[in-house]
């Protein structure tokens, strides 16, 4: 009845899906302009979790920044630790021992598994599949148990040090990891049976938020969302760091970039990460995990108790901080959401001059308004879930 | 005459007790415990009386106490009368619909013929559908009378969904009616004495369609946008608290029981055990004399009926915890573009098969 | 997005510039095209129901006949009657270690105060009669502590360790959250597992 519609006086309704809202798990505000149920415009406002990370880094020493980096992407904290430590090491110009590199890879991949499990679980929860959520939360608990065995805490890990690690792998870690992965694979298969070919789920997520590859690159996408658009860009393959060039794994890519592809890419990446961890545990060499440079990495307690230079540098680096040579560096690692970059500027003192983080979910969140024009309001839910905006890293 | 009165009263009291007293609280427990067992957790089992936690059954009692002591508010500017009436309109049809569902056959006890159904109407199935239509009113009134944007949208969506699925539900049943040739639920139940004359074998497509439409009518997952996701606030019962809120919930649970009752009666042999006819049962209980045999056969049939009802309740709960929910336009498309044509084809095919 | 000019586009992926046999892209979508069987909702719903029913039955039987070594087959740990066994690496509340004569091992060097990223520790140092350094007051503000473990890592005397206590940390008054020395002291036996662990990981490195 097009002629009736011409004379009907309608108004667009502006709804505020505000920072505290079940779907915006990351405290983001959407100002949605609606025409009935169709979205005409969507404005994104972030910053509700801004805690002043970069300013805090300027007030602490280089080592004190590491607990702050835990809290950036709080579902995959080890990746943040590793990224920052690698950036500082690049600034200084040192290289860590082989065993340290392998253990860092294991830590990164365990965190990545936890990140993807959380994301797919939250997606299932928002769409009403409560059981898929709880199965993946159970799997995540098991992975967190592994991380707790490794470094003492599940989320605020504080594990990686500049020039090495906090401690070596505990005993029995390899066997426990394989047991945990057996159970995680069983739960993965369960959720796969529940969701992947379920037409109810597929109708919700397929062909929603389609994005062609060149537009995705223009918007600044990286990570699983870019891989879902068909571009096989993975920092672990394009600019390999640590020992990823010795690991045999595949990069899953999607076709159209819609939510279903993002979901499939993340599910496949869980399996690939498990593969990497198992390979790393097989290839793990023995040897030191810390470098022998007391001016950058405080030394063992025996040395501190017996050698005078270790003791002096221990006190100096704790009180003043380590002193990388002046300069600047940018280093990117593959975070759970994409390319996590650290841009560090050093002026030769013990405190960073600038420590900027390139958050991977910032361009993804900004793309929400382009993705959601013309869709229904119920499509915000799966789209925003699959983008996986983590408030801690987007707002820092 | 007196015997008829006593019989009716006994049946009404029995159904009321079973429905309101047993099913309504226990279904709350079943929902918690079943979801917990599916999801690898224990569930709610901490409420206790004098140290006895009866695997969590007292949580229903705790819920009742909590609900009765809550403040009962009506939002400012809302229409007080409709706001209070809406839960009743939603609840009463759910209870009343059970009055035509037979939970047993005909037995001769003490020289008196007992029909185990409260009201043996000639238009049994139609009565149930009419009551289901009435409960739509409750939802719309709830959405309208609470003066809130979210509730209004939730109520509108719910009304559209329930109306569409009523139409579809009516059409899916026509196949069964054609096969059994009657609208009386007692006759349909009695005609399923032979195991291979059960409705599920005669109308498998009809069963799936009817179950889908009934779950959609009941606003359970996967069709629960009116309550859970209507713009992600609570939907049409946002502005309700206390006893009225619980009445909506009870109405939903009792409709689950009604749907299970309907499905059992129409498709799964009502009160009959698979390969056992009525006469075999009476012969089996011959040792208790003719009256005793009647009573024992009655009890066996009631138990069978409620056993099947419990199975379908379990199935609906399991479906709830397995599936994600639909989007609103997909629900409408499912009804008008898929269920309706398939049910029409079902009627056509049934008619052809019956003619041949 | 340009690749560098001297790459052979036939062998390298055009968007990334990495050889395809190193990159190993794997298309995930084409494995999930729906067949007609799956377009009808029912069969996949039945498969989903099979998964949930399997969990249901396994857990139900696990209440009556639990698997070996466990009390039940669900994943829940029934707190507070049962507790999770924590690994020895667990970082709980920081505590000061007590010597045999009841005084603390701490020599008030101030390293933990300087390294703490949350500035939770305040120390006032003093001297005993026999010229031993000791902390006159040691205040750890639990409302600031982030349980990072740095204090334990830098302490040269193994005087502060992260115990495995995670209960009893809540207070009704914010003043009670500033723990003074007497609330922080623990005997050496109560934290001996932790001291052994930190000796193992921090004492001797093979650089």
mmCIF file with all atom_site columns, N, CA and C in Angstrom, chain A residues 63-64 68 135 148 151-152 156-158 161 190 197 199 206 232 237 248 250-253 255 261 268 288 298-303 314, chain C residues 13 22 24-29 38-39 41 44 47 55 89-91 114-117 146 148 150 152-155 202-203 205-207:
data_model
loop_
_atom_site.group_PDB
_atom_site.id
_atom_site.type_symbol
_atom_site.label_atom_id
_atom_site.label_alt_id
_atom_site.label_comp_id
_atom_site.label_asym_id
_atom_site.label_entity_id
_atom_site.label_seq_id
_atom_site.pdbx_PDB_ins_code
_atom_site.Cartn_x
_atom_site.Cartn_y
_atom_site.Cartn_z
_atom_site.occupancy
_atom_site.B_iso_or_equiv
_atom_site.pdbx_formal_charge
_atom_site.auth_seq_id
_atom_site.auth_comp_id
_atom_site.auth_asym_id
_atom_site.auth_atom_id
_atom_site.pdbx_PDB_model_num
ATOM 1   N N  . UNK A 1 63  ? 58.988 -2.168  34.302 1.00 0.00 ? 63  UNK A N  1
ATOM 2   C CA . UNK A 1 63  ? 58.474 -3.458  34.767 1.00 0.00 ? 63  UNK A CA 1
ATOM 3   C C  . UNK A 1 63  ? 57.093 -3.303  35.384 1.00 0.00 ? 63  UNK A C  1
ATOM 4   N N  . UNK A 1 64  ? 56.817 -2.138  35.969 1.00 0.00 ? 64  UNK A N  1
ATOM 5   C CA . UNK A 1 64  ? 55.515 -1.993  36.614 1.00 0.00 ? 64  UNK A CA 1
ATOM 6   C C  . UNK A 1 64  ? 54.389 -1.916  35.612 1.00 0.00 ? 64  UNK A C  1
ATOM 7   N N  . UNK A 1 68  ? 49.747 -3.765  34.365 1.00 0.00 ? 68  UNK A N  1
ATOM 8   C CA . UNK A 1 68  ? 48.729 -2.960  33.703 1.00 0.00 ? 68  UNK A CA 1
ATOM 9   C C  . UNK A 1 68  ? 48.339 -3.564  32.363 1.00 0.00 ? 68  UNK A C  1
ATOM 10  N N  . UNK A 1 135 ? 28.678 -24.861 28.164 1.00 0.00 ? 135 UNK A N  1
ATOM 11  C CA . UNK A 1 135 ? 29.688 -25.843 27.776 1.00 0.00 ? 135 UNK A CA 1
ATOM 12  C C  . UNK A 1 135 ? 31.024 -25.171 27.532 1.00 0.00 ? 135 UNK A C  1
ATOM 13  N N  . UNK A 1 148 ? 46.445 -21.140 35.579 1.00 0.00 ? 148 UNK A N  1
ATOM 14  C CA . UNK A 1 148 ? 46.676 -20.924 37.002 1.00 0.00 ? 148 UNK A CA 1
ATOM 15  C C  . UNK A 1 148 ? 47.826 -21.779 37.486 1.00 0.00 ? 148 UNK A C  1
ATOM 16  N N  . UNK A 1 151 ? 51.097 -19.851 36.187 1.00 0.00 ? 151 UNK A N  1
ATOM 17  C CA . UNK A 1 151 ? 51.616 -18.600 36.722 1.00 0.00 ? 151 UNK A CA 1
ATOM 18  C C  . UNK A 1 151 ? 50.927 -18.113 37.969 1.00 0.00 ? 151 UNK A C  1
ATOM 19  N N  . UNK A 1 152 ? 49.894 -18.775 38.441 1.00 0.00 ? 152 UNK A N  1
ATOM 20  C CA . UNK A 1 152 ? 49.353 -18.406 39.740 1.00 0.00 ? 152 UNK A CA 1
ATOM 21  C C  . UNK A 1 152 ? 48.053 -17.664 39.724 1.00 0.00 ? 152 UNK A C  1
ATOM 22  N N  . UNK A 1 156 ? 44.633 -12.174 35.885 1.00 0.00 ? 156 UNK A N  1
ATOM 23  C CA . UNK A 1 156 ? 45.668 -11.148 35.995 1.00 0.00 ? 156 UNK A CA 1
ATOM 24  C C  . UNK A 1 156 ? 46.999 -11.861 36.128 1.00 0.00 ? 156 UNK A C  1
ATOM 25  N N  . UNK A 1 157 ? 47.525 -12.295 34.984 1.00 0.00 ? 157 UNK A N  1
ATOM 26  C CA . UNK A 1 157 ? 48.570 -13.305 35.000 1.00 0.00 ? 157 UNK A CA 1
ATOM 27  C C  . UNK A 1 157 ? 49.947 -12.774 35.381 1.00 0.00 ? 157 UNK A C  1
ATOM 28  N N  . UNK A 1 158 ? 50.350 -11.629 34.804 1.00 0.00 ? 158 UNK A N  1
ATOM 29  C CA . UNK A 1 158 ? 51.641 -11.032 35.187 1.00 0.00 ? 158 UNK A CA 1
ATOM 30  C C  . UNK A 1 158 ? 52.760 -12.055 35.076 1.00 0.00 ? 158 UNK A C  1
ATOM 31  N N  . UNK A 1 161 ? 58.258 -11.480 31.699 1.00 0.00 ? 161 UNK A N  1
ATOM 32  C CA . UNK A 1 161 ? 59.157 -10.430 32.127 1.00 0.00 ? 161 UNK A CA 1
ATOM 33  C C  . UNK A 1 161 ? 59.989 -9.989  30.946 1.00 0.00 ? 161 UNK A C  1
ATOM 34  N N  . UNK A 1 190 ? 30.549 -30.879 20.943 1.00 0.00 ? 190 UNK A N  1
ATOM 35  C CA . UNK A 1 190 ? 29.170 -30.723 21.392 1.00 0.00 ? 190 UNK A CA 1
ATOM 36  C C  . UNK A 1 190 ? 28.587 -29.401 20.918 1.00 0.00 ? 190 UNK A C  1
ATOM 37  N N  . UNK A 1 197 ? 25.310 -26.297 12.404 1.00 0.00 ? 197 UNK A N  1
ATOM 38  C CA . UNK A 1 197 ? 24.395 -26.552 11.308 1.00 0.00 ? 197 UNK A CA 1
ATOM 39  C C  . UNK A 1 197 ? 22.955 -26.330 11.726 1.00 0.00 ? 197 UNK A C  1
ATOM 40  N N  . UNK A 1 199 ? 19.704 -24.573 11.891 1.00 0.00 ? 199 UNK A N  1
ATOM 41  C CA . UNK A 1 199 ? 19.199 -23.557 11.011 1.00 0.00 ? 199 UNK A CA 1
ATOM 42  C C  . UNK A 1 199 ? 18.695 -22.332 11.761 1.00 0.00 ? 199 UNK A C  1
ATOM 43  N N  . UNK A 1 206 ? 23.725 -15.603 9.518  1.00 0.00 ? 206 UNK A N  1
ATOM 44  C CA . UNK A 1 206 ? 24.255 -15.610 8.158  1.00 0.00 ? 206 UNK A CA 1
ATOM 45  C C  . UNK A 1 206 ? 23.776 -14.388 7.414  1.00 0.00 ? 206 UNK A C  1
ATOM 46  N N  . UNK A 1 232 ? 43.665 -13.484 4.214  1.00 0.00 ? 232 UNK A N  1
ATOM 47  C CA . UNK A 1 232 ? 44.353 -14.352 5.178  1.00 0.00 ? 232 UNK A CA 1
ATOM 48  C C  . UNK A 1 232 ? 45.485 -13.645 5.908  1.00 0.00 ? 232 UNK A C  1
ATOM 49  N N  . UNK A 1 237 ? 51.852 -15.116 10.748 1.00 0.00 ? 237 UNK A N  1
ATOM 50  C CA . UNK A 1 237 ? 52.423 -15.615 9.498  1.00 0.00 ? 237 UNK A CA 1
ATOM 51  C C  . UNK A 1 237 ? 53.062 -14.489 8.699  1.00 0.00 ? 237 UNK A C  1
ATOM 52  N N  . UNK A 1 248 ? 53.437 -25.507 12.578 1.00 0.00 ? 248 UNK A N  1
ATOM 53  C CA . UNK A 1 248 ? 52.668 -25.889 11.408 1.00 0.00 ? 248 UNK A CA 1
ATOM 54  C C  . UNK A 1 248 ? 51.190 -25.695 11.739 1.00 0.00 ? 248 UNK A C  1
ATOM 55  N N  . UNK A 1 250 ? 47.262 -23.762 10.226 1.00 0.00 ? 250 UNK A N  1
ATOM 56  C CA . UNK A 1 250 ? 46.560 -23.166 9.099  1.00 0.00 ? 250 UNK A CA 1
ATOM 57  C C  . UNK A 1 250 ? 45.837 -21.908 9.554  1.00 0.00 ? 250 UNK A C  1
ATOM 58  N N  . UNK A 1 251 ? 45.583 -21.054 8.600  1.00 0.00 ? 251 UNK A N  1
ATOM 59  C CA . UNK A 1 251 ? 44.894 -19.799 8.894  1.00 0.00 ? 251 UNK A CA 1
ATOM 60  C C  . UNK A 1 251 ? 43.490 -19.911 8.328  1.00 0.00 ? 251 UNK A C  1
ATOM 61  N N  . UNK A 1 252 ? 42.477 -20.033 9.137  1.00 0.00 ? 252 UNK A N  1
ATOM 62  C CA . UNK A 1 252 ? 41.127 -20.193 8.579  1.00 0.00 ? 252 UNK A CA 1
ATOM 63  C C  . UNK A 1 252 ? 40.617 -18.869 8.026  1.00 0.00 ? 252 UNK A C  1
ATOM 64  N N  . UNK A 1 253 ? 40.041 -18.899 6.851  1.00 0.00 ? 253 UNK A N  1
ATOM 65  C CA . UNK A 1 253 ? 39.451 -17.686 6.295  1.00 0.00 ? 253 UNK A CA 1
ATOM 66  C C  . UNK A 1 253 ? 38.024 -17.991 5.864  1.00 0.00 ? 253 UNK A C  1
ATOM 67  N N  . UNK A 1 255 ? 34.367 -16.413 3.696  1.00 0.00 ? 255 UNK A N  1
ATOM 68  C CA . UNK A 1 255 ? 34.062 -15.959 2.345  1.00 0.00 ? 255 UNK A CA 1
ATOM 69  C C  . UNK A 1 255 ? 33.516 -14.551 2.297  1.00 0.00 ? 255 UNK A C  1
ATOM 70  N N  . UNK A 1 261 ? 30.634 -16.378 9.231  1.00 0.00 ? 261 UNK A N  1
ATOM 71  C CA . UNK A 1 261 ? 32.038 -16.618 8.937  1.00 0.00 ? 261 UNK A CA 1
ATOM 72  C C  . UNK A 1 261 ? 32.911 -16.299 10.131 1.00 0.00 ? 261 UNK A C  1
ATOM 73  N N  . UNK A 1 268 ? 37.357 -22.565 14.292 1.00 0.00 ? 268 UNK A N  1
ATOM 74  C CA . UNK A 1 268 ? 38.484 -23.279 13.717 1.00 0.00 ? 268 UNK A CA 1
ATOM 75  C C  . UNK A 1 268 ? 39.781 -22.853 14.367 1.00 0.00 ? 268 UNK A C  1
ATOM 76  N N  . UNK A 1 288 ? 67.842 -22.329 29.502 1.00 0.00 ? 288 UNK A N  1
ATOM 77  C CA . UNK A 1 288 ? 67.462 -21.219 30.371 1.00 0.00 ? 288 UNK A CA 1
ATOM 78  C C  . UNK A 1 288 ? 66.207 -20.540 29.859 1.00 0.00 ? 288 UNK A C  1
ATOM 79  N N  . UNK A 1 298 ? 66.163 -8.787  36.581 1.00 0.00 ? 298 UNK A N  1
ATOM 80  C CA . UNK A 1 298 ? 66.776 -9.069  37.875 1.00 0.00 ? 298 UNK A CA 1
ATOM 81  C C  . UNK A 1 298 ? 67.047 -10.553 38.007 1.00 0.00 ? 298 UNK A C  1
ATOM 82  N N  . UNK A 1 299 ? 68.115 -10.873 38.716 1.00 0.00 ? 299 UNK A N  1
ATOM 83  C CA . UNK A 1 299 ? 68.674 -12.215 38.636 1.00 0.00 ? 299 UNK A CA 1
ATOM 84  C C  . UNK A 1 299 ? 68.126 -13.090 39.745 1.00 0.00 ? 299 UNK A C  1
ATOM 85  N N  . UNK A 1 300 ? 68.617 -14.314 39.809 1.00 0.00 ? 300 UNK A N  1
ATOM 86  C CA . UNK A 1 300 ? 68.045 -15.268 40.746 1.00 0.00 ? 300 UNK A CA 1
ATOM 87  C C  . UNK A 1 300 ? 68.399 -14.867 42.170 1.00 0.00 ? 300 UNK A C  1
ATOM 88  N N  . UNK A 1 301 ? 67.639 -15.395 43.113 1.00 0.00 ? 301 UNK A N  1
ATOM 89  C CA . UNK A 1 301 ? 67.828 -14.991 44.500 1.00 0.00 ? 301 UNK A CA 1
ATOM 90  C C  . UNK A 1 301 ? 69.198 -15.409 45.027 1.00 0.00 ? 301 UNK A C  1
ATOM 91  N N  . UNK A 1 302 ? 69.690 -16.540 44.530 1.00 0.00 ? 302 UNK A N  1
ATOM 92  C CA . UNK A 1 302 ? 71.043 -16.954 44.936 1.00 0.00 ? 302 UNK A CA 1
ATOM 93  C C  . UNK A 1 302 ? 72.077 -15.931 44.497 1.00 0.00 ? 302 UNK A C  1
ATOM 94  N N  . UNK A 1 303 ? 71.943 -15.495 43.239 1.00 0.00 ? 303 UNK A N  1
ATOM 95  C CA . UNK A 1 303 ? 72.919 -14.527 42.747 1.00 0.00 ? 303 UNK A CA 1
ATOM 96  C C  . UNK A 1 303 ? 72.808 -13.215 43.496 1.00 0.00 ? 303 UNK A C  1
ATOM 97  N N  . UNK A 1 314 ? 69.894 -5.219  40.941 1.00 0.00 ? 314 UNK A N  1
ATOM 98  C CA . UNK A 1 314 ? 68.551 -5.528  41.440 1.00 0.00 ? 314 UNK A CA 1
ATOM 99  C C  . UNK A 1 314 ? 67.939 -4.304  42.081 1.00 0.00 ? 314 UNK A C  1
ATOM 100 N N  . UNK C 2 13  ? 50.434 -14.772 -1.767 1.00 0.00 ? 13  UNK C N  1
ATOM 101 C CA . UNK C 2 13  ? 49.043 -14.341 -1.668 1.00 0.00 ? 13  UNK C CA 1
ATOM 102 C C  . UNK C 2 13  ? 48.987 -12.840 -1.889 1.00 0.00 ? 13  UNK C C  1
ATOM 103 N N  . UNK C 2 22  ? 53.362 -21.263 2.919  1.00 0.00 ? 22  UNK C N  1
ATOM 104 C CA . UNK C 2 22  ? 53.632 -20.931 4.326  1.00 0.00 ? 22  UNK C CA 1
ATOM 105 C C  . UNK C 2 22  ? 52.349 -20.458 4.994  1.00 0.00 ? 22  UNK C C  1
ATOM 106 N N  . UNK C 2 24  ? 49.118 -21.066 4.300  1.00 0.00 ? 24  UNK C N  1
ATOM 107 C CA . UNK C 2 24  ? 48.153 -22.141 4.533  1.00 0.00 ? 24  UNK C CA 1
ATOM 108 C C  . UNK C 2 24  ? 46.765 -21.612 4.888  1.00 0.00 ? 24  UNK C C  1
ATOM 109 N N  . UNK C 2 25  ? 46.150 -20.872 3.977  1.00 0.00 ? 25  UNK C N  1
ATOM 110 C CA . UNK C 2 25  ? 44.792 -20.457 4.293  1.00 0.00 ? 25  UNK C CA 1
ATOM 111 C C  . UNK C 2 25  ? 43.829 -21.632 4.185  1.00 0.00 ? 25  UNK C C  1
ATOM 112 N N  . UNK C 2 26  ? 42.833 -21.633 5.029  1.00 0.00 ? 26  UNK C N  1
ATOM 113 C CA . UNK C 2 26  ? 41.901 -22.756 5.034  1.00 0.00 ? 26  UNK C CA 1
ATOM 114 C C  . UNK C 2 26  ? 40.503 -22.172 5.038  1.00 0.00 ? 26  UNK C C  1
ATOM 115 N N  . UNK C 2 27  ? 39.760 -22.425 3.989  1.00 0.00 ? 27  UNK C N  1
ATOM 116 C CA . UNK C 2 27  ? 38.438 -21.843 3.905  1.00 0.00 ? 27  UNK C CA 1
ATOM 117 C C  . UNK C 2 27  ? 37.485 -22.643 4.770  1.00 0.00 ? 27  UNK C C  1
ATOM 118 N N  . UNK C 2 28  ? 36.857 -21.966 5.700  1.00 0.00 ? 28  UNK C N  1
ATOM 119 C CA . UNK C 2 28  ? 35.992 -22.702 6.616  1.00 0.00 ? 28  UNK C CA 1
ATOM 120 C C  . UNK C 2 28  ? 34.558 -22.737 6.144  1.00 0.00 ? 28  UNK C C  1
ATOM 121 N N  . UNK C 2 29  ? 34.183 -21.841 5.241  1.00 0.00 ? 29  UNK C N  1
ATOM 122 C CA . UNK C 2 29  ? 32.770 -21.699 4.972  1.00 0.00 ? 29  UNK C CA 1
ATOM 123 C C  . UNK C 2 29  ? 32.255 -22.821 4.104  1.00 0.00 ? 29  UNK C C  1
ATOM 124 N N  . UNK C 2 38  ? 19.453 -30.642 5.954  1.00 0.00 ? 38  UNK C N  1
ATOM 125 C CA . UNK C 2 38  ? 19.608 -29.736 7.079  1.00 0.00 ? 38  UNK C CA 1
ATOM 126 C C  . UNK C 2 38  ? 18.705 -28.521 6.950  1.00 0.00 ? 38  UNK C C  1
ATOM 127 N N  . UNK C 2 39  ? 18.183 -28.273 5.721  1.00 0.00 ? 39  UNK C N  1
ATOM 128 C CA . UNK C 2 39  ? 17.323 -27.110 5.589  1.00 0.00 ? 39  UNK C CA 1
ATOM 129 C C  . UNK C 2 39  ? 16.020 -27.333 6.343  1.00 0.00 ? 39  UNK C C  1
ATOM 130 N N  . UNK C 2 41  ? 14.420 -28.044 9.521  1.00 0.00 ? 41  UNK C N  1
ATOM 131 C CA . UNK C 2 41  ? 14.999 -27.764 10.828 1.00 0.00 ? 41  UNK C CA 1
ATOM 132 C C  . UNK C 2 41  ? 15.150 -29.009 11.666 1.00 0.00 ? 41  UNK C C  1
ATOM 133 N N  . UNK C 2 44  ? 18.456 -31.385 12.422 1.00 0.00 ? 44  UNK C N  1
ATOM 134 C CA . UNK C 2 44  ? 19.527 -30.803 13.223 1.00 0.00 ? 44  UNK C CA 1
ATOM 135 C C  . UNK C 2 44  ? 19.079 -30.549 14.643 1.00 0.00 ? 44  UNK C C  1
ATOM 136 N N  . UNK C 2 47  ? 19.601 -33.610 16.378 1.00 0.00 ? 47  UNK C N  1
ATOM 137 C CA . UNK C 2 47  ? 20.995 -33.843 16.739 1.00 0.00 ? 47  UNK C CA 1
ATOM 138 C C  . UNK C 2 47  ? 21.377 -33.025 17.963 1.00 0.00 ? 47  UNK C C  1
ATOM 139 N N  . UNK C 2 55  ? 24.286 -35.360 27.712 1.00 0.00 ? 55  UNK C N  1
ATOM 140 C CA . UNK C 2 55  ? 24.796 -34.728 28.934 1.00 0.00 ? 55  UNK C CA 1
ATOM 141 C C  . UNK C 2 55  ? 23.854 -34.986 30.100 1.00 0.00 ? 55  UNK C C  1
ATOM 142 N N  . UNK C 2 89  ? 51.243 -22.723 42.804 1.00 0.00 ? 89  UNK C N  1
ATOM 143 C CA . UNK C 2 89  ? 51.627 -21.433 42.242 1.00 0.00 ? 89  UNK C CA 1
ATOM 144 C C  . UNK C 2 89  ? 50.600 -20.356 42.511 1.00 0.00 ? 89  UNK C C  1
ATOM 145 N N  . UNK C 2 90  ? 49.496 -20.670 43.160 1.00 0.00 ? 90  UNK C N  1
ATOM 146 C CA . UNK C 2 90  ? 48.387 -19.712 43.289 1.00 0.00 ? 90  UNK C CA 1
ATOM 147 C C  . UNK C 2 90  ? 48.798 -18.507 44.112 1.00 0.00 ? 90  UNK C C  1
ATOM 148 N N  . UNK C 2 91  ? 48.477 -17.327 43.620 1.00 0.00 ? 91  UNK C N  1
ATOM 149 C CA . UNK C 2 91  ? 48.860 -16.100 44.324 1.00 0.00 ? 91  UNK C CA 1
ATOM 150 C C  . UNK C 2 91  ? 47.662 -15.592 45.103 1.00 0.00 ? 91  UNK C C  1
ATOM 151 N N  . UNK C 2 114 ? 58.781 -0.154  46.515 1.00 0.00 ? 114 UNK C N  1
ATOM 152 C CA . UNK C 2 114 ? 59.061 0.531   45.264 1.00 0.00 ? 114 UNK C CA 1
ATOM 153 C C  . UNK C 2 114 ? 58.493 -0.188  44.071 1.00 0.00 ? 114 UNK C C  1
ATOM 154 N N  . UNK C 2 115 ? 58.452 -1.539  44.131 1.00 0.00 ? 115 UNK C N  1
ATOM 155 C CA . UNK C 2 115 ? 58.040 -2.269  42.933 1.00 0.00 ? 115 UNK C CA 1
ATOM 156 C C  . UNK C 2 115 ? 56.531 -2.364  42.824 1.00 0.00 ? 115 UNK C C  1
ATOM 157 N N  . UNK C 2 116 ? 55.821 -2.162  43.947 1.00 0.00 ? 116 UNK C N  1
ATOM 158 C CA . UNK C 2 116 ? 54.386 -2.438  43.912 1.00 0.00 ? 116 UNK C CA 1
ATOM 159 C C  . UNK C 2 116 ? 53.723 -1.539  42.885 1.00 0.00 ? 116 UNK C C  1
ATOM 160 N N  . UNK C 2 117 ? 53.060 -2.087  41.868 1.00 0.00 ? 117 UNK C N  1
ATOM 161 C CA . UNK C 2 117 ? 52.476 -1.231  40.837 1.00 0.00 ? 117 UNK C CA 1
ATOM 162 C C  . UNK C 2 117 ? 51.282 -0.442  41.338 1.00 0.00 ? 117 UNK C C  1
ATOM 163 N N  . UNK C 2 146 ? 46.870 -5.709  44.039 1.00 0.00 ? 146 UNK C N  1
ATOM 164 C CA . UNK C 2 146 ? 46.306 -6.391  42.876 1.00 0.00 ? 146 UNK C CA 1
ATOM 165 C C  . UNK C 2 146 ? 46.800 -7.825  42.776 1.00 0.00 ? 146 UNK C C  1
ATOM 166 N N  . UNK C 2 148 ? 49.681 -9.197  42.309 1.00 0.00 ? 148 UNK C N  1
ATOM 167 C CA . UNK C 2 148 ? 50.520 -9.475  41.156 1.00 0.00 ? 148 UNK C CA 1
ATOM 168 C C  . UNK C 2 148 ? 51.720 -10.346 41.501 1.00 0.00 ? 148 UNK C C  1
ATOM 169 N N  . UNK C 2 150 ? 54.692 -9.249  42.656 1.00 0.00 ? 150 UNK C N  1
ATOM 170 C CA . UNK C 2 150 ? 55.990 -8.608  42.494 1.00 0.00 ? 150 UNK C CA 1
ATOM 171 C C  . UNK C 2 150 ? 56.740 -8.496  43.815 1.00 0.00 ? 150 UNK C C  1
ATOM 172 N N  . UNK C 2 152 ? 56.775 -10.459 46.341 1.00 0.00 ? 152 UNK C N  1
ATOM 173 C CA . UNK C 2 152 ? 57.411 -11.733 46.654 1.00 0.00 ? 152 UNK C CA 1
ATOM 174 C C  . UNK C 2 152 ? 58.622 -11.949 45.749 1.00 0.00 ? 152 UNK C C  1
ATOM 175 N N  . UNK C 2 153 ? 58.511 -11.456 44.493 1.00 0.00 ? 153 UNK C N  1
ATOM 176 C CA . UNK C 2 153 ? 59.565 -11.753 43.538 1.00 0.00 ? 153 UNK C CA 1
ATOM 177 C C  . UNK C 2 153 ? 60.832 -10.956 43.834 1.00 0.00 ? 153 UNK C C  1
ATOM 178 N N  . UNK C 2 154 ? 60.686 -9.712  44.332 1.00 0.00 ? 154 UNK C N  1
ATOM 179 C CA . UNK C 2 154 ? 61.884 -8.901  44.521 1.00 0.00 ? 154 UNK C CA 1
ATOM 180 C C  . UNK C 2 154 ? 62.461 -9.007  45.924 1.00 0.00 ? 154 UNK C C  1
ATOM 181 N N  . UNK C 2 155 ? 61.727 -9.615  46.854 1.00 0.00 ? 155 UNK C N  1
ATOM 182 C CA . UNK C 2 155 ? 62.213 -9.604  48.220 1.00 0.00 ? 155 UNK C CA 1
ATOM 183 C C  . UNK C 2 155 ? 63.485 -10.435 48.327 1.00 0.00 ? 155 UNK C C  1
ATOM 184 N N  . UNK C 2 202 ? 62.777 -19.280 41.993 1.00 0.00 ? 202 UNK C N  1
ATOM 185 C CA . UNK C 2 202 ? 63.554 -18.050 41.983 1.00 0.00 ? 202 UNK C CA 1
ATOM 186 C C  . UNK C 2 202 ? 65.000 -18.229 42.386 1.00 0.00 ? 202 UNK C C  1
ATOM 187 N N  . UNK C 2 203 ? 65.325 -19.391 42.985 1.00 0.00 ? 203 UNK C N  1
ATOM 188 C CA . UNK C 2 203 ? 66.654 -19.443 43.590 1.00 0.00 ? 203 UNK C CA 1
ATOM 189 C C  . UNK C 2 203 ? 67.763 -19.526 42.578 1.00 0.00 ? 203 UNK C C  1
ATOM 190 N N  . UNK C 2 205 ? 69.032 -20.070 38.696 1.00 0.00 ? 205 UNK C N  1
ATOM 191 C CA . UNK C 2 205 ? 68.699 -20.130 37.286 1.00 0.00 ? 205 UNK C CA 1
ATOM 192 C C  . UNK C 2 205 ? 69.900 -20.599 36.507 1.00 0.00 ? 205 UNK C C  1
ATOM 193 N N  . UNK C 2 206 ? 69.629 -21.188 35.373 1.00 0.00 ? 206 UNK C N  1
ATOM 194 C CA . UNK C 2 206 ? 70.749 -21.679 34.568 1.00 0.00 ? 206 UNK C CA 1
ATOM 195 C C  . UNK C 2 206 ? 70.999 -20.774 33.377 1.00 0.00 ? 206 UNK C C  1
ATOM 196 N N  . UNK C 2 207 ? 70.595 -19.564 33.476 1.00 0.00 ? 207 UNK C N  1
ATOM 197 C CA . UNK C 2 207 ? 70.750 -18.512 32.458 1.00 0.00 ? 207 UNK C CA 1
ATOM 198 C C  . UNK C 2 207 ? 71.007 -19.059 31.068 1.00 0.00 ? 207 UNK C C  1
#
